[in-house]
Coordinates of C-alpha atoms in Angstrom, one line a residue:
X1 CA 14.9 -7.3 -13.6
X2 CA 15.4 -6.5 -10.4
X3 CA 18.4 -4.3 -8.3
X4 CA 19.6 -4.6 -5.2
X5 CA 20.9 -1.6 -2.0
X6 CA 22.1 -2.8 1.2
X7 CA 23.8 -1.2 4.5
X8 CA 25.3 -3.4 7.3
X9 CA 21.6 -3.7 8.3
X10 CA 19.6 -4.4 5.4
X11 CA 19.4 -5.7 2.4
X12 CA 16.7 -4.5 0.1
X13 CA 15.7 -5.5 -3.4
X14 CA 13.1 -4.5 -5.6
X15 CA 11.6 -5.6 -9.2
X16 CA 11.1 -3.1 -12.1
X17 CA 7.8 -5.2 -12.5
X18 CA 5.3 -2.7 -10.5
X19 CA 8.6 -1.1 -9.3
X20 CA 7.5 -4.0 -6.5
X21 CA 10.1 -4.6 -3.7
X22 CA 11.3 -8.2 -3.8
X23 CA 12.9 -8.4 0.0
X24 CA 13.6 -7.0 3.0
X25 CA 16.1 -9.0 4.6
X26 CA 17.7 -8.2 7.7
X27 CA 21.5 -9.2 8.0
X28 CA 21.4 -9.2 11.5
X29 CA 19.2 -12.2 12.2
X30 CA 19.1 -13.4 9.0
X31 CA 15.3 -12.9 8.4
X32 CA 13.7 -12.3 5.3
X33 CA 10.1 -10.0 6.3
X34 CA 8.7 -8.6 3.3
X35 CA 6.2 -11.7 2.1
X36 CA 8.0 -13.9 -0.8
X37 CA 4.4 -14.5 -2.6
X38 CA 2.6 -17.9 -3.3
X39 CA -0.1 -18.4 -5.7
X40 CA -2.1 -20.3 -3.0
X41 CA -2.8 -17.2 -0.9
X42 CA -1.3 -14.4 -3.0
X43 CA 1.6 -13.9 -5.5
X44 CA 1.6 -10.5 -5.0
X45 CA 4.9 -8.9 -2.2
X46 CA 4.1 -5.5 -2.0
X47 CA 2.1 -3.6 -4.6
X48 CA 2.1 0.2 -5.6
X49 CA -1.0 1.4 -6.2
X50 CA -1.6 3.7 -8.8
X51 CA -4.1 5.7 -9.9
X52 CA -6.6 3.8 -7.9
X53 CA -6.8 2.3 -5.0
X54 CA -9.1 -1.1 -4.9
X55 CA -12.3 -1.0 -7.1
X56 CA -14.3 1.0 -9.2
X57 CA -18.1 0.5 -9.0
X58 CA -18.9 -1.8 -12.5
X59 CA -15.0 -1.3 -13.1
X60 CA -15.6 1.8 -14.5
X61 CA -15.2 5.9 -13.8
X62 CA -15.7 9.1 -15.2
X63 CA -13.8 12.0 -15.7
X64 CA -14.2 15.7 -18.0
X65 CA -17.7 14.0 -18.8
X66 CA -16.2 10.4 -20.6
X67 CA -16.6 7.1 -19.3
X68 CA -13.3 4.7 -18.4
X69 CA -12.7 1.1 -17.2
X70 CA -9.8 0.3 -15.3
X71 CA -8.7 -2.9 -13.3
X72 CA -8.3 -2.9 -9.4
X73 CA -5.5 -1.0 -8.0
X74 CA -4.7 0.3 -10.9
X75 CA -2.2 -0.2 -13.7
X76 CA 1.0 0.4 -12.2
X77 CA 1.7 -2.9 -10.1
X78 CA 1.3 -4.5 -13.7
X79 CA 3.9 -2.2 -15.4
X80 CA 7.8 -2.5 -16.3
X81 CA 9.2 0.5 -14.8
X82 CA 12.4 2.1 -15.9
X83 CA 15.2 2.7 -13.3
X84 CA 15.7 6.4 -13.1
X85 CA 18.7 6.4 -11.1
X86 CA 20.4 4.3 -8.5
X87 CA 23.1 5.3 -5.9
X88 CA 24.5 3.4 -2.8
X89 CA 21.6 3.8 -0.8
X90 CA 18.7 4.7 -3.2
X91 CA 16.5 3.2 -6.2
X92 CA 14.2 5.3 -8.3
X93 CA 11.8 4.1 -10.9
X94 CA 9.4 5.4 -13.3
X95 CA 6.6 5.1 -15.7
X96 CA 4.7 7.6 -17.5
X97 CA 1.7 7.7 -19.8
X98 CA 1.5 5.2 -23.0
X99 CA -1.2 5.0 -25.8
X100 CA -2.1 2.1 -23.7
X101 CA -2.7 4.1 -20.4
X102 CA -4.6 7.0 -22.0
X103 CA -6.9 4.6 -23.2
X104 CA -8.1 3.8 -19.3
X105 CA -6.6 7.0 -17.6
X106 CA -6.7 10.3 -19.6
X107 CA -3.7 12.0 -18.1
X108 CA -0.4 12.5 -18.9
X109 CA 2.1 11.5 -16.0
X110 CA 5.2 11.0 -15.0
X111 CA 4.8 8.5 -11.7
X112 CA 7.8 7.5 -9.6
X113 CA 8.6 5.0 -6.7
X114 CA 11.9 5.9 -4.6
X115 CA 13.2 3.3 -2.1
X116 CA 15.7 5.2 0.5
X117 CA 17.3 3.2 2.9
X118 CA 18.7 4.6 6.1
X119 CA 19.8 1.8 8.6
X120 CA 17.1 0.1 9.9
X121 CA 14.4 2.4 8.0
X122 CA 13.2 1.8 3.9
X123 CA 11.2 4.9 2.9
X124 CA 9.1 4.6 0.0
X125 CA 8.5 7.6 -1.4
X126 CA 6.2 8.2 -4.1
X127 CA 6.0 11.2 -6.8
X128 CA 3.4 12.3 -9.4
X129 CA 4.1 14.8 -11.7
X130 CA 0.8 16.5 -14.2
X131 CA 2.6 17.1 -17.3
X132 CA -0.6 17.2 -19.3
X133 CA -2.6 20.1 -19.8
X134 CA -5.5 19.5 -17.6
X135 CA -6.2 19.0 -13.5
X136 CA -5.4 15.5 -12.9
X137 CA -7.0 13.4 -10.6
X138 CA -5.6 9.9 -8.7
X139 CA -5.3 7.8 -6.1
X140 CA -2.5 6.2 -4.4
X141 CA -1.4 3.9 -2.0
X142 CA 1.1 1.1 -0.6
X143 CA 0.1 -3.0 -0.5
X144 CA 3.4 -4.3 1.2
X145 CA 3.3 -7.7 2.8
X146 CA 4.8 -9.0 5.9
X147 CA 5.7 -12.6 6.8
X148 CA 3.9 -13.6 10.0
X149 CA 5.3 -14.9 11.7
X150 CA 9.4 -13.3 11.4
X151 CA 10.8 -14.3 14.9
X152 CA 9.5 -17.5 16.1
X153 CA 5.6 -18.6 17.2
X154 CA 2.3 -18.9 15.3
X155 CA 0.3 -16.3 13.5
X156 CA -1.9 -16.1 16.7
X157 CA 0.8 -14.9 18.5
X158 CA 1.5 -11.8 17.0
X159 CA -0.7 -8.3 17.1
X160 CA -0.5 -5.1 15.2
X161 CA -0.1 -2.5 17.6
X162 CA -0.8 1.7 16.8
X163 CA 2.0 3.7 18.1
X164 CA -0.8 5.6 20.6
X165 CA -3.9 5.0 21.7
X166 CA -6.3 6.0 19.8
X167 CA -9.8 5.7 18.4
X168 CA -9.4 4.7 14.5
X169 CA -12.8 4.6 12.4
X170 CA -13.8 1.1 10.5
X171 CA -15.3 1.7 7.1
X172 CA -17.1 -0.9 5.8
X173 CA -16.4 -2.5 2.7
X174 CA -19.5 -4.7 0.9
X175 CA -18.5 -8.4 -0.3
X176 CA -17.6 -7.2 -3.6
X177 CA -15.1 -4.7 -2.1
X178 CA -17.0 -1.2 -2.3
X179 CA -17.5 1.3 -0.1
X180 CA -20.4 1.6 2.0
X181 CA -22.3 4.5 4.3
X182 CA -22.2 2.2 7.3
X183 CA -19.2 3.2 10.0
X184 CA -17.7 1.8 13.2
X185 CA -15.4 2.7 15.9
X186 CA -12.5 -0.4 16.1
X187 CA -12.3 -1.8 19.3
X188 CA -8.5 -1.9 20.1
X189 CA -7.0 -4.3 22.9
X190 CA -5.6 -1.8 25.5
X191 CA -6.5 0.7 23.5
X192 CA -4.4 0.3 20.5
X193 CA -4.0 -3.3 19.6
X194 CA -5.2 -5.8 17.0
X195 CA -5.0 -9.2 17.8
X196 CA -3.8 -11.3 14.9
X197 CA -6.3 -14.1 14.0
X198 CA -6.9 -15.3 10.1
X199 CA -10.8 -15.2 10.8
X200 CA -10.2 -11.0 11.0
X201 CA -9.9 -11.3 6.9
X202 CA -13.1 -13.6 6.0
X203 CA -14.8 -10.5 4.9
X204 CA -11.6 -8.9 3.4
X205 CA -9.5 -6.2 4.2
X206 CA -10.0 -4.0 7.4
X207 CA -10.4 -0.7 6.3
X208 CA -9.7 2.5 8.7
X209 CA -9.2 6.0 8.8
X210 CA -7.2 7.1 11.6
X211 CA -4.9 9.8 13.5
X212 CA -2.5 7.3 14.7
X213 CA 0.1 7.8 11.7
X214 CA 2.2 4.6 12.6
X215 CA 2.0 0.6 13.4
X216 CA 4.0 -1.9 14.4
X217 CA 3.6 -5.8 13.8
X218 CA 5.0 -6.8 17.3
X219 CA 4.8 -10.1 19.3
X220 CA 5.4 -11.2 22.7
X221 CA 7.5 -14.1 22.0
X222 CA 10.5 -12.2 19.9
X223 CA 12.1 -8.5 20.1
X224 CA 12.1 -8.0 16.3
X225 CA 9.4 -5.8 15.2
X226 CA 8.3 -3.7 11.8
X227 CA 7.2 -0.8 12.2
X228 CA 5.5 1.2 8.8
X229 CA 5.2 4.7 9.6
X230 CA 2.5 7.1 7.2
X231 CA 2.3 10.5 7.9
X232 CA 0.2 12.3 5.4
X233 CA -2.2 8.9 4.2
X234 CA -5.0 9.0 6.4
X235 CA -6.2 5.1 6.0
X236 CA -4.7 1.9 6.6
X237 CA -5.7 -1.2 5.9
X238 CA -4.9 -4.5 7.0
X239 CA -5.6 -7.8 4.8
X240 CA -4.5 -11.1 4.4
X241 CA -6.6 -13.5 1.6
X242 CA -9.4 -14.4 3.3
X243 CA -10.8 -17.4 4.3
X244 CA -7.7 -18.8 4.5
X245 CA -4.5 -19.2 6.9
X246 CA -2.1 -17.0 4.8
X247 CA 0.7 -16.6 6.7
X248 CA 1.1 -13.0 6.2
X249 CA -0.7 -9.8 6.6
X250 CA -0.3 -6.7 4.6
X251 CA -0.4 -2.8 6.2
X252 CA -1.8 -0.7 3.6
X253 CA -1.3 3.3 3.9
X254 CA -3.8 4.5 1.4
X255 CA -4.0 8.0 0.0
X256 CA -7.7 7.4 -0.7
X257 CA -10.5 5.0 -0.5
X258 CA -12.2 2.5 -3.3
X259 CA -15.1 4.0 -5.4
X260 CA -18.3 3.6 -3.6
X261 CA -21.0 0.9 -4.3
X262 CA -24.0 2.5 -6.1
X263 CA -23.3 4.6 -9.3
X264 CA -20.1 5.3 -11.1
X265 CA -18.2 7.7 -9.8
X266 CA -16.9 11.2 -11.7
X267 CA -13.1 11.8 -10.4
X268 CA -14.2 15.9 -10.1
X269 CA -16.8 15.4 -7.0
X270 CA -15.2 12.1 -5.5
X271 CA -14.5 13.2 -1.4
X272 CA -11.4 11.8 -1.1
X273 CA -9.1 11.7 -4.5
X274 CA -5.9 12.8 -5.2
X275 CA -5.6 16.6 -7.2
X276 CA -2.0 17.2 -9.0
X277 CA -3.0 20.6 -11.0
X278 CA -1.2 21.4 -14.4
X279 CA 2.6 21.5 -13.6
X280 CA 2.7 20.3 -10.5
X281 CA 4.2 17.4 -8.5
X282 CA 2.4 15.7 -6.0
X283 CA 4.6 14.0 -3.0
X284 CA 3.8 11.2 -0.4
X285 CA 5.9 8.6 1.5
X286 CA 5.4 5.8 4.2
X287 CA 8.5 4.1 6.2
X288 CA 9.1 0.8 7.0
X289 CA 11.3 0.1 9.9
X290 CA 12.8 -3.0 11.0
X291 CA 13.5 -3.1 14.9
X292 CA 15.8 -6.4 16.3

């Protein structure tokens, strides 16, 4: 099923499959931005990833000393969510845990997706609450994809742009999308810019951690921008299918990182996980902003 908030700016929908928005379509220009999915690149729009981000090493983790095998990104884009609550500018969706999801993540959770829309801006705020009886440990992140191009010209002629200048690491990723030792500085045009070409994605996703909290898909041949704004996620990446001439790109805010290549990974001593103790409830948002 999927519901539907708008202002006199936007218009936003979203699925309660993967609690996925469906569109972001500006009333203005009458331009639809989020990526509509296709099968020949990918049918995916914009994912929420949950408990994992990316891939486990053999598909498979530990945790409290037992062994688990779990899909990439998680279960949650794959999920019917129920909506929570809806009001003139707001959606809210949930899941918790099943038999099914204890069978492949051994917590109890309540895990929910806000969309808040404020003119121009969509924040997507995500929750996780522990209502089990032990620490709980997760990852999380956002897989939204943008049509490129939005306002006229070719793929080429559009960049993604950092809000500052700034000096974001590269971590490389190995062909079967693990994490590796190996480490780069990105080279940014001016500083802070990426230009758009497809052959940027034949080895997959570009995976950063960085300062810079904010980027904007901008091109010199339109005005309209979109802007996605991430605060507290300290990696980004950027991906389109590769090998191919998709004509979209996703901007990924991550929480944390895919399981690195070598051994299977216990939750407890991974460096960069999620921790919601017993009780608590874990917060973290990114914005999306659509400048005309």
């Amino acid at each position: 099923m999927e519901y539907t908030i708008e202002n006199e700016i936007l218009k936003i929908s979203v699925e309660t499959l993967g609690a996925q928005l469906s569109s972001i379509y500006s009333k203005k220009t009458e331009t639809e931005y989020l990526w509509q999915g296709d099968g020949k690149y990918w049918k995916g729009r914009a994912y929420n990833l949950f408990p994992y981000v990316g891939r486990f090493y053999d598909g498979k983790y530990s945790v409290y000393g037992k062994e688990y095998e779990m899909d990439r990104h998680g279960f949650a884009r794959g999920s019917e969510f129920v909506l929570r609550e809806k009001t003139e500018n707001s959606l809210t969706f949930t899941i918790s845990a099943t038999e099914n999801t204890l069978t492949e993540y051994p917590f109890e959770f309540i895990f929910s997706v806000k969309y808040l829309l404020t003119d121009n801006k969509l924040r997507v705020l995500y929750t996780v609450e522990n209502v089990g009886d032990k620490a709980m440990y997760f990852g999380l992140g956002g897989h939204p994809g943008f049509n490129v191009p939005f306002g006229g010209g070719e793929f080429e002629d559009y960049f993604v742009e950092f809000e500052k200048e700034c000096k974001p690491i590269r971590i490389l990723a190995n062909e079967k999308g693990l994490i590796t030792s190996e480490r780069a500085e990105m080279d940014l045009q001016d500083g802070k810019k990426i230009e758009l070409r497809h052959c940027l994605f034949d080895e997959d996703a570009i995976i950063m951690e960085t300062e810079c909290r904010a980027v904007s898909i901008k091109s010199g041949n339109t005005v309209n921008s979109v802007k996605v704004t991430f605060p507290q996620m300290p990696y980004l990446g950027i991906w389109h299918m590769p090998k191919t001439d998709a004509p979209y790109i996703c901007i990924e805010p991550w929480l944390t990182l895919p399981s690195n290549d070598g051994k299977v990974e216990e939750l407890e001593t991974k460096t960069n996980v999620g921790i919601c103790k017993v009780g608590e409830v874990y917060e973290n948002y990114f914005d999306i902003q659509i400048n005309e």
